[in-house]
Amino acid sequence: MNGDGYPDLAGVNNKCLGVLFGNGDGTFQPEIDWDLNYLYDVKIADFNHDGKLDLLAAQYYGRVGLLRNLGGGNFGQADPYAFSTSPFAGYFAVGDFNHDGFPDLAGPILGNYANLVDILMNSGVQ
């Protein structure tokens, strides 16, 4: 994610999104954390099509926070987006569902709406 060609790690706990940049020898640099609260999942993809891997954190009540990769291991503040109104719709999949070259989001609609999926199409706007 920092562009050095070494594998990096990203993960979440209930309170933080964390990234560890790889050193290339099986070890990692100290963790960098963002306090986003009530996190369920993180996805890594080039959401704004600039050639750098961004972070998308799934939060409580279907919100997602997009941290754009600014390069050199730096990320912008989390831009919030509403994804669903279900309190536990924090799990989602990323894929190019409409084959336009941009990663889109799909996730379950929970609660009284059985067997439904929300899909957010990425417009590619930065």
Tab-separated table of C-alpha atoms in Angstrom:
chain	number	residue	atom	x	y	z
A	1	MET	CA	0.000	0.000	0.000
A	2	ASN	CA	2.966	2.308	0.409
A	3	GLY	CA	4.312	1.525	-3.052
A	4	ASP	CA	7.554	-0.214	-2.024
A	5	GLY	CA	6.561	-3.593	-3.471
A	6	TYR	CA	6.559	-5.392	-0.103
A	7	PRO	CA	3.405	-7.036	1.281
A	8	ASP	CA	1.519	-4.937	3.827
A	9	LEU	CA	-1.271	-5.781	6.293
A	10	ALA	CA	-4.544	-4.025	7.088
A	11	GLY	CA	-7.129	-5.067	9.657
A	12	VAL	CA	-9.810	-3.832	12.009
A	13	ASN	CA	-10.933	-4.332	15.555
A	14	ASN	CA	-14.023	-2.762	17.101
A	15	LYS	CA	-12.410	0.674	17.415
A	16	CYS	CA	-9.518	1.009	14.951
A	17	LEU	CA	-8.383	0.427	11.416
A	18	GLY	CA	-4.719	-0.534	11.459
A	19	VAL	CA	-2.042	-0.828	8.783
A	20	LEU	CA	1.384	-2.425	9.063
A	21	PHE	CA	3.804	-1.773	6.213
A	22	GLY	CA	6.091	-4.675	5.336
A	23	ASN	CA	9.877	-4.378	5.498
A	24	GLY	CA	10.457	-7.070	2.876
A	25	ASP	CA	12.123	-9.480	5.307
A	26	GLY	CA	9.011	-10.915	6.978
A	27	THR	CA	8.807	-8.140	9.573
A	28	PHE	CA	6.596	-5.077	9.688
A	29	GLN	CA	6.897	-1.440	10.690
A	30	PRO	CA	4.930	-0.214	13.739
A	31	GLU	CA	1.168	-0.154	13.282
A	32	ILE	CA	-0.573	3.004	12.092
A	33	ASP	CA	-4.127	3.344	13.472
A	34	TRP	CA	-7.222	5.350	12.614
A	35	ASP	CA	-9.959	5.567	15.256
A	36	LEU	CA	-13.186	5.087	13.287
A	37	ASN	CA	-15.356	3.253	15.883
A	38	TYR	CA	-17.590	0.221	15.415
A	39	LEU	CA	-15.685	-1.392	12.570
A	40	TYR	CA	-16.591	-4.703	10.975
A	41	ASP	CA	-14.375	-5.119	7.940
A	42	VAL	CA	-11.802	-3.486	5.693
A	43	LYS	CA	-11.362	-3.840	1.942
A	44	ILE	CA	-8.343	-2.787	-0.080
A	45	ALA	CA	-8.725	-1.648	-3.694
A	46	ASP	CA	-7.940	1.284	-5.964
A	47	PHE	CA	-11.328	2.937	-5.507
A	48	ASN	CA	-10.436	6.242	-7.209
A	49	HIS	CA	-8.453	4.659	-10.060
A	50	ASP	CA	-5.215	6.564	-9.368
A	51	GLY	CA	-2.954	3.497	-9.223
A	52	LYS	CA	-2.720	3.447	-5.399
A	53	LEU	CA	-4.530	1.025	-3.086
A	54	ASP	CA	-7.123	2.729	-0.875
A	55	LEU	CA	-8.784	1.470	2.323
A	56	LEU	CA	-12.532	1.111	2.756
A	57	ALA	CA	-13.677	0.447	6.330
A	58	ALA	CA	-17.158	-0.939	7.053
A	59	GLN	CA	-18.797	0.637	10.081
A	60	TYR	CA	-21.971	0.212	12.148
A	61	TYR	CA	-25.315	1.070	10.489
A	62	GLY	CA	-24.021	0.472	6.999
A	63	ARG	CA	-21.594	3.373	6.878
A	64	VAL	CA	-18.280	3.008	5.117
A	65	GLY	CA	-15.224	5.210	5.463
A	66	LEU	CA	-12.967	5.606	2.435
A	67	LEU	CA	-9.349	6.470	3.200
A	68	ARG	CA	-7.723	7.550	-0.046
A	69	ASN	CA	-4.098	6.572	-0.496
A	70	LEU	CA	-2.064	9.766	-0.927
A	71	GLY	CA	1.154	7.861	-1.666
A	72	GLY	CA	4.254	7.089	0.363
A	73	GLY	CA	2.266	5.343	3.100
A	74	ASN	CA	0.000	8.330	3.749
A	75	PHE	CA	-3.795	8.203	3.710
A	76	GLY	CA	-6.368	10.991	3.797
A	77	GLN	CA	-9.068	11.313	6.428
A	78	ALA	CA	-11.944	8.848	6.144
A	79	ASP	CA	-14.640	10.170	3.802
A	80	PRO	CA	-17.975	8.794	5.090
A	81	TYR	CA	-20.558	7.209	2.809
A	82	ALA	CA	-23.955	5.716	3.697
A	83	PHE	CA	-24.314	2.167	2.440
A	84	SER	CA	-27.346	0.754	4.276
A	85	THR	CA	-29.656	1.616	7.154
A	86	SER	CA	-29.336	-1.804	8.766
A	87	PRO	CA	-27.340	-1.679	12.028
A	88	PHE	CA	-25.331	-4.780	11.173
A	89	ALA	CA	-24.803	-4.281	7.440
A	90	GLY	CA	-21.097	-3.824	7.982
A	91	TYR	CA	-19.980	-6.725	5.850
A	92	PHE	CA	-19.635	-6.229	2.135
A	93	ALA	CA	-17.908	-7.440	-0.994
A	94	VAL	CA	-15.884	-5.461	-3.502
A	95	GLY	CA	-15.893	-6.252	-7.207
A	96	ASP	CA	-16.308	-4.647	-10.599
A	97	PHE	CA	-19.964	-5.642	-10.928
A	98	ASN	CA	-20.740	-3.522	-14.002
A	99	HIS	CA	-17.381	-4.125	-15.761
A	100	ASP	CA	-16.408	-0.443	-16.009
A	101	GLY	CA	-12.968	-0.867	-14.422
A	102	PHE	CA	-13.910	0.597	-11.023
A	103	PRO	CA	-14.450	-1.445	-7.833
A	104	ASP	CA	-18.086	-1.413	-6.669
A	105	LEU	CA	-19.634	-2.489	-3.329
A	106	ALA	CA	-22.285	-5.089	-2.527
A	107	GLY	CA	-23.657	-5.968	0.883
A	108	PRO	CA	-26.672	-7.515	2.585
A	109	ILE	CA	-29.814	-5.671	3.596
A	110	LEU	CA	-30.589	-7.119	7.006
A	111	GLY	CA	-33.618	-6.961	9.262
A	112	ASN	CA	-37.077	-7.248	7.732
A	113	TYR	CA	-35.689	-7.399	4.193
A	114	ALA	CA	-34.737	-11.010	3.605
A	115	ASN	CA	-32.554	-12.043	0.681
A	116	LEU	CA	-31.793	-8.534	-0.601
A	117	VAL	CA	-28.476	-6.923	-1.489
A	118	ASP	CA	-27.451	-3.258	-1.679
A	119	ILE	CA	-25.092	-2.374	-4.525
A	120	LEU	CA	-23.160	0.882	-4.791
A	121	MET	CA	-21.671	1.514	-8.207
A	122	ASN	CA	-18.386	3.392	-8.225
A	123	SER	CA	-18.652	6.354	-10.596
A	124	GLY	CA	-14.890	6.755	-10.734
A	125	VAL	CA	-15.063	10.375	-9.585
A	126	GLN	CA	-12.096	11.273	-7.396
